[in-house]
Coordinates of C-alpha atoms and ligand atoms in Angstrom, one line a residue:
M1 CA -4.6 -5.7 -87.8
P2 CA -6.3 -7.7 -85.1
S3 CA -9.9 -8.5 -85.8
I4 CA -12.5 -8.0 -83.2
L5 CA -13.0 -11.8 -83.2
S6 CA -9.3 -12.4 -82.4
V7 CA -9.7 -11.1 -78.8
P8 CA -11.9 -13.9 -77.5
V9 CA -9.9 -16.4 -79.5
R10 CA -6.7 -15.1 -77.8
A11 CA -8.4 -15.2 -74.4
L12 CA -9.4 -18.8 -75.1
G13 CA -5.7 -19.5 -75.9
T14 CA -4.6 -18.0 -72.6
V15 CA -7.2 -20.2 -70.8
D16 CA -6.0 -23.2 -72.7
S17 CA -2.3 -22.6 -71.9
F18 CA -3.2 -21.9 -68.2
G19 CA -5.0 -25.3 -68.2
M20 CA -1.9 -27.0 -69.6
L21 CA 0.2 -25.2 -67.0
F22 CA -2.2 -26.2 -64.2
S23 CA -2.2 -29.9 -65.3
Q24 CA 1.7 -29.8 -65.4
Y25 CA 1.9 -28.4 -61.9
S26 CA -0.8 -30.6 -60.5
S27 CA 1.3 -33.6 -61.5
N28 CA 3.9 -32.2 -59.1
F29 CA 1.4 -31.6 -56.4
K30 CA 2.9 -34.3 -54.2
T31 CA 6.1 -32.3 -54.1
L32 CA 4.1 -29.1 -53.4
D33 CA 2.4 -31.0 -50.5
D34 CA 5.8 -31.9 -49.2
I35 CA 7.0 -28.3 -49.3
L36 CA 3.9 -27.1 -47.5
A37 CA 4.3 -29.8 -44.9
V38 CA 7.9 -28.7 -44.2
I39 CA 6.8 -25.0 -44.0
G40 CA 4.0 -26.1 -41.6
L41 CA 6.4 -28.1 -39.5
I42 CA 8.9 -25.2 -39.2
F43 CA 6.0 -22.9 -38.2
V44 CA 4.5 -25.2 -35.7
G45 CA 8.0 -26.2 -34.4
R46 CA 8.9 -22.6 -33.9
I47 CA 5.7 -22.0 -31.8
A48 CA 6.3 -25.2 -29.8
L49 CA 9.9 -24.3 -29.2
S50 CA 9.1 -20.8 -28.0
A51 CA 6.4 -22.2 -25.7
V52 CA 8.8 -24.7 -24.2
W53 CA 11.5 -21.9 -23.8
N54 CA 9.0 -19.5 -22.2
I55 CA 7.8 -22.2 -19.8
C56 CA 11.4 -22.9 -18.7
V57 CA 12.2 -19.2 -18.3
G58 CA 8.9 -18.7 -16.5
I59 CA 9.5 -21.5 -14.1
R60 CA 13.0 -20.3 -13.4
S61 CA 12.2 -16.6 -12.9
M62 CA 8.8 -16.8 -11.3
F63 CA 8.8 -20.0 -9.2
W64 CA 12.4 -21.1 -8.7
S65 CA 13.4 -17.6 -7.8
R66 CA 10.9 -17.6 -4.9
L67 CA 12.8 -20.5 -3.4
W68 CA 16.2 -19.0 -3.8
K69 CA 15.8 -15.3 -3.0
K70 CA 18.7 -13.0 -3.6
N71 CA 20.2 -10.8 -0.9
F72 CA 19.9 -7.4 -2.7
E73 CA 22.2 -5.5 -0.5
K74 CA 25.0 -8.0 -0.9
R75 CA 24.5 -8.7 -4.6
Y76 CA 23.9 -5.1 -5.7
G77 CA 26.3 -3.4 -3.3
G78 CA 24.2 -1.0 -1.2
K79 CA 21.8 -0.5 1.6
W80 CA 19.4 1.8 -0.3
A81 CA 16.7 1.3 -2.9
V82 CA 15.1 4.2 -4.8
V83 CA 11.5 3.9 -5.9
T84 CA 9.6 6.5 -8.0
G85 CA 5.8 6.7 -7.8
C86 CA 5.8 4.8 -4.6
T87 CA 2.7 5.9 -2.6
D88 CA 0.2 3.7 -4.3
G89 CA -0.3 0.6 -6.5
I90 CA 2.7 -1.3 -7.9
G91 CA 5.4 1.2 -6.6
K92 CA 4.2 0.9 -3.0
A93 CA 4.0 -2.9 -3.2
Y94 CA 7.6 -2.9 -4.6
C95 CA 8.7 -0.8 -1.6
H96 CA 7.2 -3.4 0.8
E97 CA 8.9 -6.3 -1.0
L98 CA 12.3 -4.6 -1.0
A99 CA 12.0 -3.5 2.6
K100 CA 11.2 -7.1 3.6
D101 CA 14.6 -7.9 2.2
G102 CA 16.1 -5.3 4.5
L103 CA 16.7 -2.4 2.1
N104 CA 16.2 1.2 3.2
I105 CA 14.0 3.1 0.8
V106 CA 14.2 6.6 -0.8
L107 CA 10.6 7.3 -1.6
I108 CA 9.9 9.7 -4.5
S109 CA 6.4 10.7 -5.3
R110 CA 4.1 13.7 -5.4
S111 CA 1.8 13.7 -2.4
M112 CA 3.5 14.5 0.9
D113 CA 0.8 13.1 3.2
K114 CA 0.9 9.7 1.3
L115 CA 4.7 9.7 1.3
N116 CA 4.8 10.1 5.1
A117 CA 2.2 7.4 5.5
V118 CA 4.1 4.9 3.4
A119 CA 7.4 5.8 5.2
E120 CA 5.7 5.1 8.5
E121 CA 4.3 1.8 7.3
L122 CA 7.8 0.6 6.0
K123 CA 9.5 1.6 9.3
S124 CA 6.9 0.0 11.5
Q125 CA 6.4 -3.2 9.4
H126 CA 10.0 -3.9 8.3
G127 CA 12.2 -1.8 10.6
V128 CA 14.0 -0.1 7.7
E129 CA 15.1 3.6 7.2
T130 CA 13.3 5.8 4.7
E131 CA 13.8 9.2 3.1
V132 CA 11.0 11.0 1.4
V133 CA 11.4 13.2 -1.6
Q134 CA 8.3 15.1 -2.7
A135 CA 8.5 15.4 -6.5
N136 CA 6.0 16.0 -9.2
F137 CA 7.5 14.5 -12.4
V138 CA 5.2 16.7 -14.5
E139 CA 7.6 19.5 -13.7
G140 CA 10.2 18.1 -16.0
E141 CA 13.9 19.0 -16.3
T142 CA 14.1 21.5 -13.4
L143 CA 13.1 18.9 -10.8
Y144 CA 16.2 16.5 -11.0
P145 CA 19.0 18.6 -9.3
R146 CA 16.8 18.6 -6.2
I147 CA 16.3 14.8 -6.3
D148 CA 20.0 14.4 -7.0
K149 CA 20.9 16.2 -3.7
H150 CA 18.8 13.7 -1.7
L151 CA 20.7 10.8 -3.3
Q152 CA 24.2 12.1 -2.6
G153 CA 26.2 9.9 -0.3
K154 CA 23.9 6.9 -0.4
E155 CA 25.0 3.5 -1.5
I156 CA 22.2 2.7 -3.9
S157 CA 21.7 -0.9 -4.9
V158 CA 18.3 -0.8 -6.6
L159 CA 16.4 1.8 -8.7
I160 CA 12.8 1.1 -9.5
N161 CA 11.7 3.4 -12.3
N162 CA 8.0 2.8 -11.7
V163 CA 6.2 6.2 -11.8
G164 CA 3.7 6.4 -14.6
V165 CA 0.4 7.8 -15.7
M166 CA -2.2 6.8 -18.2
I167 CA -5.0 8.7 -19.9
S168 CA -8.2 8.7 -17.8
H169 CA -9.8 6.0 -20.1
P170 CA -9.4 4.8 -23.7
K171 CA -9.9 7.9 -25.9
Y172 CA -9.3 9.2 -29.4
Y173 CA -6.2 11.3 -29.8
D174 CA -8.0 14.6 -30.3
E175 CA -9.7 14.0 -26.9
V176 CA -6.3 13.6 -25.1
T177 CA -5.7 16.8 -23.2
D178 CA -2.4 18.8 -23.5
F179 CA -1.8 18.0 -19.8
E180 CA -2.2 14.3 -20.4
M181 CA 0.1 14.5 -23.4
W182 CA 2.9 16.3 -21.6
S183 CA 2.5 14.0 -18.5
H184 CA 3.1 11.0 -20.6
I185 CA 6.3 12.6 -21.9
N186 CA 7.6 13.9 -18.6
V187 CA 6.3 11.3 -16.2
N188 CA 6.5 8.0 -18.2
M189 CA 9.4 8.7 -20.4
A190 CA 11.7 11.5 -19.1
S191 CA 11.6 10.3 -15.4
M192 CA 13.0 6.9 -16.4
A193 CA 15.6 8.3 -18.7
V194 CA 16.8 11.0 -16.2
M195 CA 16.6 8.9 -13.0
T196 CA 18.8 6.3 -14.7
K197 CA 21.3 9.0 -15.7
L198 CA 21.5 10.1 -12.1
I199 CA 22.0 6.6 -10.6
L200 CA 23.7 4.4 -13.2
P201 CA 27.2 6.1 -13.0
G202 CA 27.5 5.2 -9.3
M203 CA 26.5 1.6 -10.1
L204 CA 29.0 1.3 -12.9
K205 CA 31.8 2.5 -10.6
K206 CA 31.2 -0.4 -8.2
N207 CA 30.0 -2.7 -11.0
K208 CA 27.0 -3.6 -8.9
G209 CA 23.4 -2.5 -9.0
A210 CA 19.9 -3.2 -10.4
I211 CA 17.7 -0.9 -12.4
V212 CA 14.1 -2.1 -13.0
N213 CA 12.1 -0.3 -15.6
I214 CA 8.3 -0.7 -15.4
A215 CA 7.1 -0.7 -19.0
S216 CA 3.9 -2.4 -20.0
I217 CA 2.4 -5.2 -22.1
A218 CA 0.9 -2.2 -23.9
A219 CA 4.4 -1.6 -25.5
T220 CA 3.9 -4.8 -27.6
G221 CA 2.5 -2.8 -30.4
P222 CA 0.5 0.4 -31.3
I223 CA -2.9 0.5 -29.4
P224 CA -5.7 2.5 -30.9
L225 CA -7.5 4.6 -28.2
L226 CA -4.5 4.2 -25.9
G227 CA -1.9 5.4 -28.4
I228 CA 0.1 7.9 -26.3
Y229 CA 0.4 5.4 -23.4
A230 CA 1.5 2.5 -25.6
A231 CA 4.1 4.8 -27.3
S232 CA 5.4 6.1 -24.0
K233 CA 5.8 2.5 -22.7
A234 CA 7.6 1.5 -26.0
F235 CA 10.1 4.3 -25.2
V236 CA 10.7 2.8 -21.8
E237 CA 11.0 -0.8 -23.2
F238 CA 13.4 0.2 -26.0
L239 CA 15.7 2.3 -23.9
S240 CA 15.7 -0.3 -21.1
L241 CA 16.5 -3.2 -23.5
S242 CA 19.2 -1.1 -25.3
M243 CA 20.9 -0.3 -22.0
N244 CA 20.7 -3.9 -20.9
S245 CA 22.5 -4.9 -24.1
E246 CA 25.1 -2.1 -23.7
Y247 CA 26.2 -3.2 -20.2
Y248 CA 25.7 -6.9 -20.6
W249 CA 29.3 -7.6 -21.4
G250 CA 31.9 -6.1 -19.1
H251 CA 29.4 -5.1 -16.4
R252 CA 28.0 -8.4 -15.3
G253 CA 27.3 -7.0 -11.8
I254 CA 24.7 -4.7 -13.3
T255 CA 21.1 -5.8 -13.9
I256 CA 18.9 -3.8 -16.1
Q257 CA 15.5 -5.4 -16.1
T258 CA 12.4 -4.5 -18.2
V259 CA 9.0 -5.4 -16.8
T260 CA 6.0 -5.5 -19.0
P261 CA 2.9 -6.2 -16.9
A262 CA -0.7 -6.5 -18.2
Y263 CA -3.6 -5.3 -16.0
V264 CA -2.9 -5.0 -12.2
S265 CA -5.7 -3.8 -10.0
T266 CA -4.6 -0.3 -9.1
N267 CA -5.9 3.3 -9.4
M268 CA -4.6 3.4 -12.9
T269 CA -7.0 0.6 -14.0
S270 CA -10.0 1.8 -12.0
F271 CA -11.8 3.4 -15.0
S272 CA -13.6 0.1 -15.7
K273 CA -14.6 -2.9 -13.6
W274 CA -13.2 -5.1 -16.4
T275 CA -9.7 -3.9 -15.8
H276 CA -9.9 -3.4 -12.0
T277 CA -11.6 -6.4 -10.4
P278 CA -8.8 -8.7 -9.1
N279 CA -8.9 -12.2 -10.7
P280 CA -6.2 -14.7 -11.7
A281 CA -5.3 -12.6 -14.7
T282 CA -5.5 -9.2 -12.8
P283 CA -3.5 -9.5 -9.6
T284 CA -3.5 -7.1 -6.7
P285 CA -0.4 -4.9 -6.5
A286 CA 0.9 -7.0 -3.6
Q287 CA 0.5 -10.3 -5.5
F288 CA 2.1 -8.7 -8.5
A289 CA 5.1 -7.2 -6.7
A290 CA 5.8 -10.4 -4.7
S291 CA 6.2 -12.2 -8.0
A292 CA 8.0 -9.5 -9.9
V293 CA 10.6 -8.6 -7.3
S294 CA 11.6 -12.2 -7.0
T295 CA 12.5 -12.2 -10.8
I296 CA 15.2 -9.5 -10.3
G297 CA 18.5 -11.0 -11.1
Y298 CA 16.9 -14.1 -12.7
T299 CA 15.7 -12.5 -15.9
D300 CA 16.2 -9.2 -17.8
F301 CA 12.8 -9.2 -19.5
T302 CA 9.6 -10.3 -17.8
T303 CA 6.0 -9.6 -17.5
G304 CA 6.5 -10.1 -13.7
F305 CA 3.5 -12.4 -13.3
W306 CA 2.8 -15.9 -14.6
A307 CA -0.7 -15.1 -16.1
H308 CA 0.7 -12.0 -17.8
G309 CA 3.5 -14.2 -19.3
I310 CA 0.9 -16.4 -21.0
M311 CA -0.9 -13.3 -22.4
K312 CA 2.3 -11.8 -23.7
W313 CA 3.2 -15.0 -25.4
I314 CA -0.2 -15.1 -27.2
V315 CA -0.1 -11.4 -28.3
D316 CA 3.5 -11.8 -29.5
L317 CA 2.3 -14.5 -31.9
M318 CA -0.3 -12.2 -33.5
P319 CA 0.4 -10.5 -36.8
R320 CA 0.4 -6.7 -36.2
A321 CA -2.8 -6.1 -38.1
V322 CA -4.6 -8.7 -36.1
Y323 CA -3.2 -7.3 -32.9
M324 CA -4.2 -3.8 -33.7
T325 CA -7.7 -4.8 -34.7
F326 CA -8.1 -6.8 -31.6
M327 CA -6.8 -3.9 -29.4
K328 CA -9.1 -1.4 -31.1
M329 CA -12.1 -3.6 -30.4
Q330 CA -11.0 -4.2 -26.8
H331 CA -10.5 -0.5 -26.1
M332 CA -13.7 0.5 -27.8
F333 CA -15.5 -2.0 -25.6
L334 CA -13.7 -0.7 -22.5
R335 CA -14.5 2.8 -23.4
S336 CA -18.2 1.8 -23.6
T337 CA -18.0 0.5 -20.1
V338 CA -16.5 3.7 -18.6
K339 CA -18.8 5.3 -16.0
N340 CA -19.8 8.9 -16.7
L341 CA -17.8 9.1 -20.0
H342 CA -16.9 12.6 -20.9
T343 CA -15.3 13.1 -24.3
S344 CA -13.6 16.4 -23.5
Ligands
NAP1 N1 -1.8 -1.0 -13.2 C1 -1.6 -1.6 -14.3 O1 -2.4 -2.4 -14.8 C2 -0.3 -1.4 -15.1 C3 0.0 -2.3 -16.1 C4 1.2 -2.1 -16.8 C5 2.1 -1.2 -16.4 N2 1.8 -0.4 -15.4 C6 2.8 0.6 -15.0 O2 3.1 0.4 -13.6 C7 3.5 1.7 -13.0 C8 2.7 1.9 -11.8 O3 1.3 1.9 -12.1 P1 0.2 1.8 -11.0 O4 -0.9 1.1 -11.7 O5 0.7 1.3 -9.8 O6 -0.2 3.4 -10.9 P2 -1.0 4.1 -9.7 O7 -1.7 3.1 -8.8 O8 -1.8 5.1 -10.3 O9 0.2 4.7 -8.8 C9 1.0 5.7 -9.4 C10 2.0 6.2 -8.4 O10 2.8 7.2 -9.1 C11 2.6 8.4 -8.4 N3 2.5 9.5 -9.4 C12 1.6 9.7 -10.4 N4 1.9 10.8 -11.1 C13 3.0 11.4 -10.5 C14 3.7 12.5 -10.8 N5 3.4 13.4 -11.7 N6 4.8 12.8 -10.0 C15 5.1 12.0 -9.0 N7 4.5 10.8 -8.7 C16 3.4 10.5 -9.4 C17 1.3 8.3 -7.7 O11 1.3 9.3 -6.6 P3 -0.1 9.7 -5.9 O12 -0.3 8.7 -4.9 O13 0.2 11.0 -5.4 O14 -1.2 9.7 -6.9 C18 1.3 6.9 -7.2 O15 2.2 6.7 -6.1 C19 3.3 2.7 -14.1 O16 4.5 3.0 -14.8 C20 2.3 2.0 -15.1 O17 2.4 2.6 -16.4 C21 0.6 -0.5 -14.7

């Protein structure tokens, strides 16, 4: 039977043996130091190597590519580019960059007056042909046979899956309206999946073509208060990367590029001056597209803009818990700066 006194005596024994253990280990501390030094070296070496690699890829895709521009028609086998969500922001700027290269553009977006205005701009500034297709991607599945009819008989070299929406400002999920939720599914996710289904088979036949999928840096991880947007962009990124890998061998004439921009000064980011005012980290759509279009054919995965590349490298290094805490704080701050905030 253990006496009451034996408990502290045993505890003392444990402490004593721990002390012995500690003194034994501490005599090996030099070895432990060495192990820690090697682990530290591997960790720092990995970061340094990834920095050097990213700088080389960045220089090649964002600076070198501007000196040696590709002829899209010749390289991707067709006179036409198709751009979704093309009447404003990044999509419109992509249209101008592709038209500068001599490509005719099929413009697909929802506002007829804006479509006609962009078509006129492209014709008068770049002398290219255009075709407009009024389409509201919110409609979903029933929309695509009509788009398909417009694409028949055209030699398509480039598809830009750009159309996208974002909740009006950072909000909690219960505040996201049903319309916003379905729009993220139909506009951000379904449009990219279905437009690719329509156009990819023709590209595979001639083994030439480029498909550019505009995802977002928001797809790096879950983003509190912007959850549905981040999740929809993760869908775009995953499908785009999977397709790129599927067709990498055997279809070297096909480029499937994933673009993950950070903030660009467009209508989408106009909810706060912090996300909308142009600065070196927040380019205008024209600055962004000039850089991003030149990367097509040079890299299959890019942020499209040098400053966004640095941001992406930093967020990729963060452990997920740190990233999510940081994102939550950032989006709570942005929410607090939204003018006339309505929570319903
Ligand atoms: N801006 C950024 O900071 C940023 C960052 C990362 C990724 N992105 C992505 O880049 C893409 C373009 O964004 P943006 O900032 O350029 O957006 P934006 O300025 O709001 O322009 C969106 C374009 O898509 C069209 N559109 C919107 N909803 C549509 C619908 N239901 N059906 C058909 N067309 C529709 C708009 O047409 P209307 O002219 O009729 O409105 C407009 O032409 C999106 O996929 C977005 O997620 C943007």
